[in-house]
């Protein structure tokens, strides 16, 4: 999004929404946590089961069609 597009969005806001827009923009400008997140490097480390507790293995199983829906799990547990 360009500055011109952002200005157009701001110009289109109703007067009543301007205070909220101002608060949001000021927060973005001065919030050190948001600035740190925006400037943080991309996490490009490979997932592995030791690191993510088996999440990458679970994603691979779902991708291979080996997953189970919540409904099926409840039915198998006798909760449906």
PDB file of C-alpha atoms in Angstrom:
ATOM      1  CA  UNK A   1       0.000   0.000   0.000  1.00  0.00           C
ATOM      2  CA  UNK A   2       1.333   3.399  -0.911  1.00  0.00           C
ATOM      3  CA  UNK A   3       1.113   6.607   1.095  1.00  0.00           C
ATOM      4  CA  UNK A   4      -1.348   7.936  -1.466  1.00  0.00           C
ATOM      5  CA  UNK A   5      -3.625   4.914  -0.921  1.00  0.00           C
ATOM      6  CA  UNK A   6      -3.358   5.336   2.832  1.00  0.00           C
ATOM      7  CA  UNK A   7      -4.196   9.031   2.527  1.00  0.00           C
ATOM      8  CA  UNK A   8      -7.241   8.121   0.418  1.00  0.00           C
ATOM      9  CA  UNK A   9      -8.427   5.706   3.111  1.00  0.00           C
ATOM     10  CA  UNK A  10      -7.958   8.381   5.744  1.00  0.00           C
ATOM     11  CA  UNK A  11      -9.817  10.943   3.649  1.00  0.00           C
ATOM     12  CA  UNK A  12     -12.733   8.513   3.274  1.00  0.00           C
ATOM     13  CA  UNK A  13     -13.149   8.009   7.036  1.00  0.00           C
ATOM     14  CA  UNK A  14     -16.118   9.662   8.710  1.00  0.00           C
ATOM     15  CA  UNK A  15     -15.194  12.507  11.077  1.00  0.00           C
ATOM     16  CA  UNK A  16     -16.333  10.415  14.049  1.00  0.00           C
ATOM     17  CA  UNK A  17     -13.662   7.769  13.291  1.00  0.00           C
ATOM     18  CA  UNK A  18     -10.740  10.194  13.083  1.00  0.00           C
ATOM     19  CA  UNK A  19      -9.840  10.025  16.811  1.00  0.00           C
ATOM     20  CA  UNK A  20      -9.596   6.227  16.646  1.00  0.00           C
ATOM     21  CA  UNK A  21      -7.484   6.428  13.487  1.00  0.00           C
ATOM     22  CA  UNK A  22      -5.196   8.938  15.167  1.00  0.00           C
ATOM     23  CA  UNK A  23      -4.709   6.652  18.188  1.00  0.00           C
ATOM     24  CA  UNK A  24      -3.898   3.688  15.963  1.00  0.00           C
ATOM     25  CA  UNK A  25      -1.430   5.627  13.846  1.00  0.00           C
ATOM     26  CA  UNK A  26       0.284   7.122  16.890  1.00  0.00           C
ATOM     27  CA  UNK A  27       0.580   3.659  18.434  1.00  0.00           C
ATOM     28  CA  UNK A  28       2.189   2.294  15.286  1.00  0.00           C
ATOM     29  CA  UNK A  29       4.604   5.176  15.172  1.00  0.00           C
ATOM     30  CA  UNK A  30       5.768   5.002  18.787  1.00  0.00           C
ATOM     31  CA  UNK A  31       5.167   1.472  20.047  1.00  0.00           C
ATOM     32  CA  UNK A  32       8.601  -0.137  20.572  1.00  0.00           C
ATOM     33  CA  UNK A  33       7.151  -3.654  20.613  1.00  0.00           C
ATOM     34  CA  UNK A  34       5.419  -3.171  17.264  1.00  0.00           C
ATOM     35  CA  UNK A  35       8.558  -1.603  15.835  1.00  0.00           C
ATOM     36  CA  UNK A  36      10.627  -4.574  17.049  1.00  0.00           C
ATOM     37  CA  UNK A  37       8.166  -7.017  15.481  1.00  0.00           C
ATOM     38  CA  UNK A  38       8.137  -5.135  12.198  1.00  0.00           C
ATOM     39  CA  UNK A  39      11.940  -5.121  12.094  1.00  0.00           C
ATOM     40  CA  UNK A  40      12.423  -8.723  13.265  1.00  0.00           C
ATOM     41  CA  UNK A  41      14.075 -11.114  10.828  1.00  0.00           C
ATOM     42  CA  UNK A  42      11.927 -13.747   9.150  1.00  0.00           C
ATOM     43  CA  UNK A  43      11.921 -17.081  10.980  1.00  0.00           C
ATOM     44  CA  UNK A  44      13.444 -19.345   8.360  1.00  0.00           C
ATOM     45  CA  UNK A  45      14.456 -22.229  10.599  1.00  0.00           C
ATOM     46  CA  UNK A  46      13.176 -25.607   9.488  1.00  0.00           C
ATOM     47  CA  UNK A  47      10.460 -27.180  11.615  1.00  0.00           C
ATOM     48  CA  UNK A  48      11.321 -30.428  13.282  1.00  0.00           C
ATOM     49  CA  UNK A  49       9.541 -32.595  15.814  1.00  0.00           C
ATOM     50  CA  UNK A  50      12.117 -31.961  18.524  1.00  0.00           C
ATOM     51  CA  UNK A  51      11.497 -28.232  18.212  1.00  0.00           C
ATOM     52  CA  UNK A  52       7.746 -28.048  17.652  1.00  0.00           C
ATOM     53  CA  UNK A  53       6.445 -30.978  19.682  1.00  0.00           C
ATOM     54  CA  UNK A  54       5.323 -33.029  16.688  1.00  0.00           C
ATOM     55  CA  UNK A  55       3.462 -30.261  14.881  1.00  0.00           C
ATOM     56  CA  UNK A  56       5.429 -30.691  11.655  1.00  0.00           C
ATOM     57  CA  UNK A  57       4.704 -34.434  11.729  1.00  0.00           C
ATOM     58  CA  UNK A  58       0.991 -33.747  12.272  1.00  0.00           C
ATOM     59  CA  UNK A  59       0.910 -31.316   9.339  1.00  0.00           C
ATOM     60  CA  UNK A  60       2.548 -33.944   7.123  1.00  0.00           C
ATOM     61  CA  UNK A  61      -0.054 -36.517   8.183  1.00  0.00           C
ATOM     62  CA  UNK A  62      -2.922 -34.154   7.402  1.00  0.00           C
ATOM     63  CA  UNK A  63      -1.374 -33.335   4.028  1.00  0.00           C
ATOM     64  CA  UNK A  64      -1.205 -37.083   3.309  1.00  0.00           C
ATOM     65  CA  UNK A  65      -4.892 -37.488   4.188  1.00  0.00           C
ATOM     66  CA  UNK A  66      -4.180 -39.332   7.423  1.00  0.00           C
ATOM     67  CA  UNK A  67      -5.802 -36.733   9.690  1.00  0.00           C
ATOM     68  CA  UNK A  68      -9.050 -37.004  11.592  1.00  0.00           C
ATOM     69  CA  UNK A  69     -11.780 -34.429  12.058  1.00  0.00           C
ATOM     70  CA  UNK A  70     -12.864 -33.307  15.509  1.00  0.00           C
ATOM     71  CA  UNK A  71     -16.245 -34.904  14.826  1.00  0.00           C
ATOM     72  CA  UNK A  72     -14.628 -38.252  14.050  1.00  0.00           C
ATOM     73  CA  UNK A  73     -12.490 -38.042  17.191  1.00  0.00           C
ATOM     74  CA  UNK A  74     -15.562 -37.321  19.329  1.00  0.00           C
ATOM     75  CA  UNK A  75     -17.396 -40.256  17.730  1.00  0.00           C
ATOM     76  CA  UNK A  76     -14.466 -42.604  18.425  1.00  0.00           C
ATOM     77  CA  UNK A  77     -14.363 -41.408  22.027  1.00  0.00           C
ATOM     78  CA  UNK A  78     -18.108 -41.937  22.400  1.00  0.00           C
ATOM     79  CA  UNK A  79     -18.785 -38.224  22.824  1.00  0.00           C
ATOM     80  CA  UNK A  80     -20.934 -37.684  19.727  1.00  0.00           C
TER      81      UNK A  80
END
